[in-house]
Short mmCIF file of N, CA and C in Angstrom, two decimals:
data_model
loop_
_atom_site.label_atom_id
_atom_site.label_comp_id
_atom_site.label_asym_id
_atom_site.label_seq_id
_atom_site.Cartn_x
_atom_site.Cartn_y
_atom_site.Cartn_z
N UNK Q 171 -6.76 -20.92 8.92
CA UNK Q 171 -7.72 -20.61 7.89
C UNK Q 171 -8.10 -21.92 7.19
N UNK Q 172 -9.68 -22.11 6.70
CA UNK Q 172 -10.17 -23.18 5.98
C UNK Q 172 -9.55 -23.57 4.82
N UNK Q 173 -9.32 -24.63 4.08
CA UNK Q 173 -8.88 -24.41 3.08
C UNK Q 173 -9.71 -24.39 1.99
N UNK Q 174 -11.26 -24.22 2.04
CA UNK Q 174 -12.58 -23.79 1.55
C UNK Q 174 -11.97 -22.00 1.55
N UNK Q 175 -11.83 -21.61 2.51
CA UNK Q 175 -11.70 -20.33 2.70
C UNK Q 175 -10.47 -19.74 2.08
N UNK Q 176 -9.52 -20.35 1.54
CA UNK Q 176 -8.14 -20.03 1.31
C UNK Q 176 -8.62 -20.37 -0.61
N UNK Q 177 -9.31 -21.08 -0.98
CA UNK Q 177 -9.58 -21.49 -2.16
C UNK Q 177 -10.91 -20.27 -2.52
N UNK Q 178 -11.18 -20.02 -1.93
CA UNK Q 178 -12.50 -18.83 -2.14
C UNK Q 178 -11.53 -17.40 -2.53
N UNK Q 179 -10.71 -17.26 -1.27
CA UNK Q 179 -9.77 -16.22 -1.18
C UNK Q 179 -8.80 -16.03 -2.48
N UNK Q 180 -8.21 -17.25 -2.69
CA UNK Q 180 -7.29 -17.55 -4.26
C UNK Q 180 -8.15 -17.22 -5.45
N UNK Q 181 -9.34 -17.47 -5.44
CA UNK Q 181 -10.01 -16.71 -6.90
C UNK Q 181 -10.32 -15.60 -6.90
N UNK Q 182 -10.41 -15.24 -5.50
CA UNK Q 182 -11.32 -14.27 -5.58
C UNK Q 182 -10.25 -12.38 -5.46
N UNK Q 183 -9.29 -12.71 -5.29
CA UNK Q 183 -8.44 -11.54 -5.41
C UNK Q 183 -7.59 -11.45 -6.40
N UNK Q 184 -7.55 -12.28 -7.53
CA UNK Q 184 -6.71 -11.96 -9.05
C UNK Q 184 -8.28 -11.51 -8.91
N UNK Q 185 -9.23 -11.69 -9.67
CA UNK Q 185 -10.35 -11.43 -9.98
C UNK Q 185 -10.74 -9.84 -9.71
N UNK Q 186 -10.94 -9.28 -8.44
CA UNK Q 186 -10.53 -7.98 -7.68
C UNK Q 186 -9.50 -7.10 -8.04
N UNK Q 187 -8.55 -7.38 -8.63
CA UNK Q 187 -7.42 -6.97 -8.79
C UNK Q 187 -7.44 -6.72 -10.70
N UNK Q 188 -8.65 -7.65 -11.75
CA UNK Q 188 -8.80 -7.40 -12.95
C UNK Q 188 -9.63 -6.40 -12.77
N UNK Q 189 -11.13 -6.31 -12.03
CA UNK Q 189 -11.73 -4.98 -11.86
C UNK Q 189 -11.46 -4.03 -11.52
N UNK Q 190 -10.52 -4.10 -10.74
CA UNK Q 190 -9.40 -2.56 -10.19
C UNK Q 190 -8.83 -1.73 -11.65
N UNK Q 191 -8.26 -3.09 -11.83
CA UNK Q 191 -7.36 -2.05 -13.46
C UNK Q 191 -8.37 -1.57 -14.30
N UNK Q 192 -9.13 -2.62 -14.55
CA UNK Q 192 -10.12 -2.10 -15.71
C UNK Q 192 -10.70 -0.80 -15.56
N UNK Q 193 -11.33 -0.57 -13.93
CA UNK Q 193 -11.55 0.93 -13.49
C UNK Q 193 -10.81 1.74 -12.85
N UNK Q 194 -9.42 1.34 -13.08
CA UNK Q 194 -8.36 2.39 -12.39
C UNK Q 194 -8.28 3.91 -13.08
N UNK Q 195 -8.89 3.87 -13.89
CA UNK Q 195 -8.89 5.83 -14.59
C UNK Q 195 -10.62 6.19 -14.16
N UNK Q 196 -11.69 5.57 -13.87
CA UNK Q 196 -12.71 5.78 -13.06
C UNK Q 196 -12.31 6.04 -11.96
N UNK Q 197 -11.46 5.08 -10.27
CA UNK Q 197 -11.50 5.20 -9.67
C UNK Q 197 -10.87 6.49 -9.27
N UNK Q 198 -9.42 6.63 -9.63
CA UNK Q 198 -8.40 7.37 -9.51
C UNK Q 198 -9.06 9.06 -9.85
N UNK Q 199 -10.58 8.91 -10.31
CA UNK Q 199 -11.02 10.38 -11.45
C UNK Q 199 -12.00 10.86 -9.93
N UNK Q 200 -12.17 10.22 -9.18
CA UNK Q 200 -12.56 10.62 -8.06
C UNK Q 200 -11.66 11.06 -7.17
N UNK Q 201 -10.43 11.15 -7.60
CA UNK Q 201 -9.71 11.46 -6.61
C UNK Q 201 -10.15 13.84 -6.35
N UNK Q 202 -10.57 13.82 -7.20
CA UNK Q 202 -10.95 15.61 -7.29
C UNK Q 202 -11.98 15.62 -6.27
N UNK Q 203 -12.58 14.74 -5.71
CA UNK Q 203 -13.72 14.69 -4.71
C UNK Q 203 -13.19 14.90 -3.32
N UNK Q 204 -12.16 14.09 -2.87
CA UNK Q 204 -11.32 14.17 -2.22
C UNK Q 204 -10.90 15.72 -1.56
N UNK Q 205 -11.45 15.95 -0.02
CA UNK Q 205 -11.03 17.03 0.34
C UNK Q 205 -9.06 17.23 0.32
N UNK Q 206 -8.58 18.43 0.68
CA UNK Q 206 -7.55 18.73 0.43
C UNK Q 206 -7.06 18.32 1.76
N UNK Q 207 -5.58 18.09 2.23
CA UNK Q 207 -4.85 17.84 3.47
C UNK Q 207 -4.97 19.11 4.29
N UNK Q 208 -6.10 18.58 5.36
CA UNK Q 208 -6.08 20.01 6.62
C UNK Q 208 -4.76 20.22 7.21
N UNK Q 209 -4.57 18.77 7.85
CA UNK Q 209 -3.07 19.04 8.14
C UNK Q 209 -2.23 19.92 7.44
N UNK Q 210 -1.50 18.99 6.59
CA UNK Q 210 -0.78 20.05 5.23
C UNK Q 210 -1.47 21.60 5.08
N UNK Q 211 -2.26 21.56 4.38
CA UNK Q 211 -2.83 23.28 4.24
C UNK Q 211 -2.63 24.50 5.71
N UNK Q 212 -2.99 23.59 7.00
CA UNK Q 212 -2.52 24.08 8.18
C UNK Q 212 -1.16 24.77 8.69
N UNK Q 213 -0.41 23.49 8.23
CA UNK Q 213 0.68 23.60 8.76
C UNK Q 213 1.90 23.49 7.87
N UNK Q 214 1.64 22.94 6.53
CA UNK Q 214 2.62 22.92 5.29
C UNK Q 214 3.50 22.06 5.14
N UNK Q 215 3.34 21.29 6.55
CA UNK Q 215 4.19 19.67 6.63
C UNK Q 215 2.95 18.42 5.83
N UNK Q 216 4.08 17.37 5.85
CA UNK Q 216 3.29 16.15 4.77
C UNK Q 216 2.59 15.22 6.18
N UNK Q 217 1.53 14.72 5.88
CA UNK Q 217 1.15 13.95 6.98
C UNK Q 217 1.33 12.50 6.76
N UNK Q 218 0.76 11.92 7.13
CA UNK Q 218 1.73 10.15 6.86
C UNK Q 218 0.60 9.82 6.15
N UNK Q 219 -0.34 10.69 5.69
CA UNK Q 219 -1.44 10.20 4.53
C UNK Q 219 -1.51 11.03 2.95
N UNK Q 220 -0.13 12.38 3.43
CA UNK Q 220 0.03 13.03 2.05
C UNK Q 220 0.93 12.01 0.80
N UNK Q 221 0.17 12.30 -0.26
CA UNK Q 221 0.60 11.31 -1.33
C UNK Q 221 0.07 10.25 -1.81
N UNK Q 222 -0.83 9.62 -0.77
CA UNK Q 222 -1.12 8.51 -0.77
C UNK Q 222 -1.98 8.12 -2.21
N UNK Q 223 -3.35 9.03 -2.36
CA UNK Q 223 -3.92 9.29 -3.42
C UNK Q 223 -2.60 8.81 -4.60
N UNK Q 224 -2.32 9.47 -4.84
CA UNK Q 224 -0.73 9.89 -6.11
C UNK Q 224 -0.24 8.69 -6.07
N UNK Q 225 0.37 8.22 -4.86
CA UNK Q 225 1.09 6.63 -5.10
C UNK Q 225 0.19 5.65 -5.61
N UNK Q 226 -1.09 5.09 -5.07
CA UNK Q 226 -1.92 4.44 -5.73
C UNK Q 226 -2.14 4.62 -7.28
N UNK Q 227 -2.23 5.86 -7.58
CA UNK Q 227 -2.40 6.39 -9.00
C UNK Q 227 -1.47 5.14 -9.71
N UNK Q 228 -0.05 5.76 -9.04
CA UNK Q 228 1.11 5.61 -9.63
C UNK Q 228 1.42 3.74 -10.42
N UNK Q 229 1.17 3.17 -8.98
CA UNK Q 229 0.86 1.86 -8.95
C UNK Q 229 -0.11 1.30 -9.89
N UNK Q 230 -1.05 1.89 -10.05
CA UNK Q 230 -2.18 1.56 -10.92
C UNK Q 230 -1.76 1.09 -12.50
N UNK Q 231 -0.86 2.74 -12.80
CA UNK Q 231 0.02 2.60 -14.23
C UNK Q 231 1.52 2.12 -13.84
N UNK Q 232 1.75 1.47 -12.93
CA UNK Q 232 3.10 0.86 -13.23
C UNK Q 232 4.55 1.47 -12.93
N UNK Q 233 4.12 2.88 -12.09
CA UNK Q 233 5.03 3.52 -11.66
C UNK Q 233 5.62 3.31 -10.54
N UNK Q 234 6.23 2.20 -10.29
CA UNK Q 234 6.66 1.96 -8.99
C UNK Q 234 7.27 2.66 -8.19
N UNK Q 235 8.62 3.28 -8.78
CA UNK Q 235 9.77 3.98 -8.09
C UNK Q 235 8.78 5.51 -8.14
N UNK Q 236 7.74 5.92 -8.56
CA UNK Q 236 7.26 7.06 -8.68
C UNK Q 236 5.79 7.26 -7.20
N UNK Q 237 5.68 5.64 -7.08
CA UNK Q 237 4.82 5.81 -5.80
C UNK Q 237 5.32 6.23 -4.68
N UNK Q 238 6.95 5.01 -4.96
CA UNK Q 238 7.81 5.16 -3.68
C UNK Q 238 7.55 6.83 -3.23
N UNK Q 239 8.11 7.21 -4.00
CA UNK Q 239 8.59 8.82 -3.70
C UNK Q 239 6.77 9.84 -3.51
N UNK Q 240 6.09 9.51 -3.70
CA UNK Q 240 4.81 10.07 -3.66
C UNK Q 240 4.35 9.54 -1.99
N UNK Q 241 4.41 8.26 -2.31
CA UNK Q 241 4.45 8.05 -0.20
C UNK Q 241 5.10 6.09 -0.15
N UNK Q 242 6.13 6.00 0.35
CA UNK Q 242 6.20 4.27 -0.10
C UNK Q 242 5.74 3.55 1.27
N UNK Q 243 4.39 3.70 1.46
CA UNK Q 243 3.33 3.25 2.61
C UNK Q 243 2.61 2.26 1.25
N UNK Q 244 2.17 3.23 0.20
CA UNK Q 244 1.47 2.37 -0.68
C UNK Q 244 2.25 1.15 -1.11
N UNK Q 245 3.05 1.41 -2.08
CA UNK Q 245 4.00 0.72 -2.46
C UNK Q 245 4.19 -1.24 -1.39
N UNK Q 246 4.96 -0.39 0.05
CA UNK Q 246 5.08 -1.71 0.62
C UNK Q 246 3.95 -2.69 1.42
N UNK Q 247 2.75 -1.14 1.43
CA UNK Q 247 1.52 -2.01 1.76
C UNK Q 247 1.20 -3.28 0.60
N UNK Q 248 1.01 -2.91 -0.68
CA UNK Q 248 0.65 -3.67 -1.78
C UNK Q 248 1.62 -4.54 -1.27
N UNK Q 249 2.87 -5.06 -1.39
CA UNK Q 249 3.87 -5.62 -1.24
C UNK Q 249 3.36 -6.71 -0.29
N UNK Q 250 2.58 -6.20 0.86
CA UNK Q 250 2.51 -6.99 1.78
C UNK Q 250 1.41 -7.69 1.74
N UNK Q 251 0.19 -7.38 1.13
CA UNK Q 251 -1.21 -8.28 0.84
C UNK Q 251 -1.07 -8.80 -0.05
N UNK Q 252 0.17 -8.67 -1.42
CA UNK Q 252 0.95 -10.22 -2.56
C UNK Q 252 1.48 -11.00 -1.68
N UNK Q 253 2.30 -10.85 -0.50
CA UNK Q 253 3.05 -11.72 -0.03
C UNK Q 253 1.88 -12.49 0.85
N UNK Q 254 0.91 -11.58 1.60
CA UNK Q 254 -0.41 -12.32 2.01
C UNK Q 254 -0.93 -13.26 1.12
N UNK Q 255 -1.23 -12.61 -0.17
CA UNK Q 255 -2.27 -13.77 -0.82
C UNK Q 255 -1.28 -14.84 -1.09
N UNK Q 256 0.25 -14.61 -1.51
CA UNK Q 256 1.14 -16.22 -2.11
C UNK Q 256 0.75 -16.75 -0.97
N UNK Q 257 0.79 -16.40 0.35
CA UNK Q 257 1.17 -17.22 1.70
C UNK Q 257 -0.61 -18.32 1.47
N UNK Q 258 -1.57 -17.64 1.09
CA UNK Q 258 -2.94 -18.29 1.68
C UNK Q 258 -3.00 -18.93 0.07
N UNK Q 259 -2.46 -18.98 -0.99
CA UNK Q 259 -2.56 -19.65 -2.14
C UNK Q 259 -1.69 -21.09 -1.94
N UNK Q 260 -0.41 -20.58 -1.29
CA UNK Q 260 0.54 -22.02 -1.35
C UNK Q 260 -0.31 -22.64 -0.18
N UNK Q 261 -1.24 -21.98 0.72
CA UNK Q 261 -1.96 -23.00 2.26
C UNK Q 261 -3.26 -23.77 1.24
N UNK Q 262 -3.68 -23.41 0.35
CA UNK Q 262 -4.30 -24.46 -0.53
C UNK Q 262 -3.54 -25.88 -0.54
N UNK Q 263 -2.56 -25.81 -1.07
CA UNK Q 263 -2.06 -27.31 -1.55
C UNK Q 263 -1.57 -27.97 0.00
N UNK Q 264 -1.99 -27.38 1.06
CA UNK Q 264 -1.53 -27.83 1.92
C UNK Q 264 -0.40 -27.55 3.47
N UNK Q 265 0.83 -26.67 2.35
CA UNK Q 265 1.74 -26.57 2.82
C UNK Q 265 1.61 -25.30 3.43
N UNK Q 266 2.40 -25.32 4.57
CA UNK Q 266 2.03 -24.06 5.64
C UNK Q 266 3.56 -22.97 5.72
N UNK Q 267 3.34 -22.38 4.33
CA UNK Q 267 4.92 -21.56 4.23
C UNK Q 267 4.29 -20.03 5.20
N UNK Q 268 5.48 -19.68 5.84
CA UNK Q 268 5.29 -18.10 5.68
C UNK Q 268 6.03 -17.34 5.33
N UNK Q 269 5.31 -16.08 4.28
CA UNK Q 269 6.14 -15.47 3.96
C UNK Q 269 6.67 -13.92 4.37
N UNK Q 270 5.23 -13.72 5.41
CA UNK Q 270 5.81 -12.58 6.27
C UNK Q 270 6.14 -13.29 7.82
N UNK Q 271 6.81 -12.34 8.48
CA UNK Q 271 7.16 -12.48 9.59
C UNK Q 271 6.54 -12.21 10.69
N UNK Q 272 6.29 -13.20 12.11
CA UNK Q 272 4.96 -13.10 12.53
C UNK Q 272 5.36 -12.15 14.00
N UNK Q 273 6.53 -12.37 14.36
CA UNK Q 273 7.43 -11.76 15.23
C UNK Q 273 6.62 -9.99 15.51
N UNK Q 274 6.22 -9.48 17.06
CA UNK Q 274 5.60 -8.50 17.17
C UNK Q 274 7.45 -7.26 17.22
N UNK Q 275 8.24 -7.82 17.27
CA UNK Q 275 9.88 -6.99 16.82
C UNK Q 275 9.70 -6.50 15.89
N UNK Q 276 9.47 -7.65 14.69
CA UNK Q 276 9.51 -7.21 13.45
C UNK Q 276 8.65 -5.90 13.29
N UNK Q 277 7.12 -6.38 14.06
CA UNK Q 277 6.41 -5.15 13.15
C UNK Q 277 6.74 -3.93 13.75
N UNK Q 278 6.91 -4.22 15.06
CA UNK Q 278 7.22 -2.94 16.27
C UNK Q 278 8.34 -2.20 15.36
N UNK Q 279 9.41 -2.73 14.80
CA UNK Q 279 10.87 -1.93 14.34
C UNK Q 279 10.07 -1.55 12.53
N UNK Q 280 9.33 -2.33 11.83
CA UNK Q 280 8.67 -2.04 10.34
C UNK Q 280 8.18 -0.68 11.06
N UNK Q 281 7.01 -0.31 11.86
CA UNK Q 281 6.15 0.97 12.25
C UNK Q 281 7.11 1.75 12.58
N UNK Q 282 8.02 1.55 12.99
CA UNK Q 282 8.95 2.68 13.97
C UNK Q 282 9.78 2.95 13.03
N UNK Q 283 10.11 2.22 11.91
CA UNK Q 283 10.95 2.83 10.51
C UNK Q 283 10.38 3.76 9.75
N UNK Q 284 8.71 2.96 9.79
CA UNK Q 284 7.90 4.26 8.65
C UNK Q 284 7.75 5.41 9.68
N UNK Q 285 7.80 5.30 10.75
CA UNK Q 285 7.67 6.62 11.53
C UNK Q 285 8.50 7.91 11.41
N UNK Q 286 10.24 6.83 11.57
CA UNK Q 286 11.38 8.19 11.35
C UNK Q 286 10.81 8.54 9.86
N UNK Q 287 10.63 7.50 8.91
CA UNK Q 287 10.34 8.05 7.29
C UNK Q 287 9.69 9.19 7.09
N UNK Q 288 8.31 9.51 7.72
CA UNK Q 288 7.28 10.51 7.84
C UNK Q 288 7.88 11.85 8.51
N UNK Q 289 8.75 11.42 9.59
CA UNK Q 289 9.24 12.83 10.10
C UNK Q 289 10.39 13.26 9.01
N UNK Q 290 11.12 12.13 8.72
CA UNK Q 290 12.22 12.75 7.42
C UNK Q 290 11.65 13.33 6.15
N UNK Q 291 10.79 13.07 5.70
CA UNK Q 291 10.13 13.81 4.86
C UNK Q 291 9.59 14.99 4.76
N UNK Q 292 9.71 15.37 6.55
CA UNK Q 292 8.99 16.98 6.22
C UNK Q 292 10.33 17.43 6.67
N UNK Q 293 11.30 16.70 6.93
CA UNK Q 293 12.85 17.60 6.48
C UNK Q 293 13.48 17.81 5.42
N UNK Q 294 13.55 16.45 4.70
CA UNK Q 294 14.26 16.68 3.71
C UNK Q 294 13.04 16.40 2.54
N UNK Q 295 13.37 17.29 1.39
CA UNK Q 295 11.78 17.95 0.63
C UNK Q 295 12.35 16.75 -0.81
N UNK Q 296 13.76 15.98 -0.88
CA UNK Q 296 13.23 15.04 -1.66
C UNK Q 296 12.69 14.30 -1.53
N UNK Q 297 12.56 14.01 0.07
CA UNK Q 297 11.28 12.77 0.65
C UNK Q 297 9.99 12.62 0.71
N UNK Q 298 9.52 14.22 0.43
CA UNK Q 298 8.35 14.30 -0.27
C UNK Q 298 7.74 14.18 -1.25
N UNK Q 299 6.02 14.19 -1.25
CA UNK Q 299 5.53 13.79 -2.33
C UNK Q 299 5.60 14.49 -3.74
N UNK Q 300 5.66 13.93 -4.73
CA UNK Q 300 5.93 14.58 -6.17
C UNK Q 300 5.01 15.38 -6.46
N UNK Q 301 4.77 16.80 -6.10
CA UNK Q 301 3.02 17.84 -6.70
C UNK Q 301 3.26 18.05 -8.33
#
């Protein structure tokens, strides 16, 4: 990546991230627009997209441990586009750190963890989302 492009990128997502909050009770007020889970309503199991709405919410106001449990897809996604942006902020000054792991193991065994997660959740009902 440029480091034109990494310096564009560094302003430009704190910035993204002040307009988010500022309209996080706008955005989140659309969530009533939002059709209901066919899956779920179908079949009464959680799909690997039930919650998701709710965790974002959650995140928005600061509820971390309350996203987890609503779906923690959100949660470690966010997790992973901070650790993205430190990685393309410290490639400004030069230095070429990484802070995720580039290894196709890693992600192969990360997907295949959230996978058992999604099936454990429509077993065990504290792994589901908070209604």
């Amino acid at each position: 990546m440029s480091k034109r492009l990494r310096i564009i990128i560094g302003a430009a997502a704190p910035l993204a991230a002040v307009i988010l909050l500022c309209l996080r009770d706008h955005i989140i007020g659309l969530e009533k627009y939002f059709p209901e889970c066919a899956f779920h309503n179908a079949t009464g199991l959680w799909c690997t997209g039930c919650g998701n709405t709710r965790s974002v919410n959650d995140l928005f106001h600061g509820r971390i441990l309350t996203a987890f449990r609503d779906n923690a897809a959100m949660p470690v996604i966010a997790l992973l586009l901070i650790l993205l942006y430190l990685e393309t902020v410290i490639g400004i000054s030069g230095k070429d750190v990484k802070l995720l792991p580039r290894k196709g193991a890693f992600w192969g065994c990360f997907l295949g963890a959230f996978g058992v997660y999604y099936i454990l959740r429509n077993i065990f009902p504290v792994l589901g989302p908070v209604s």
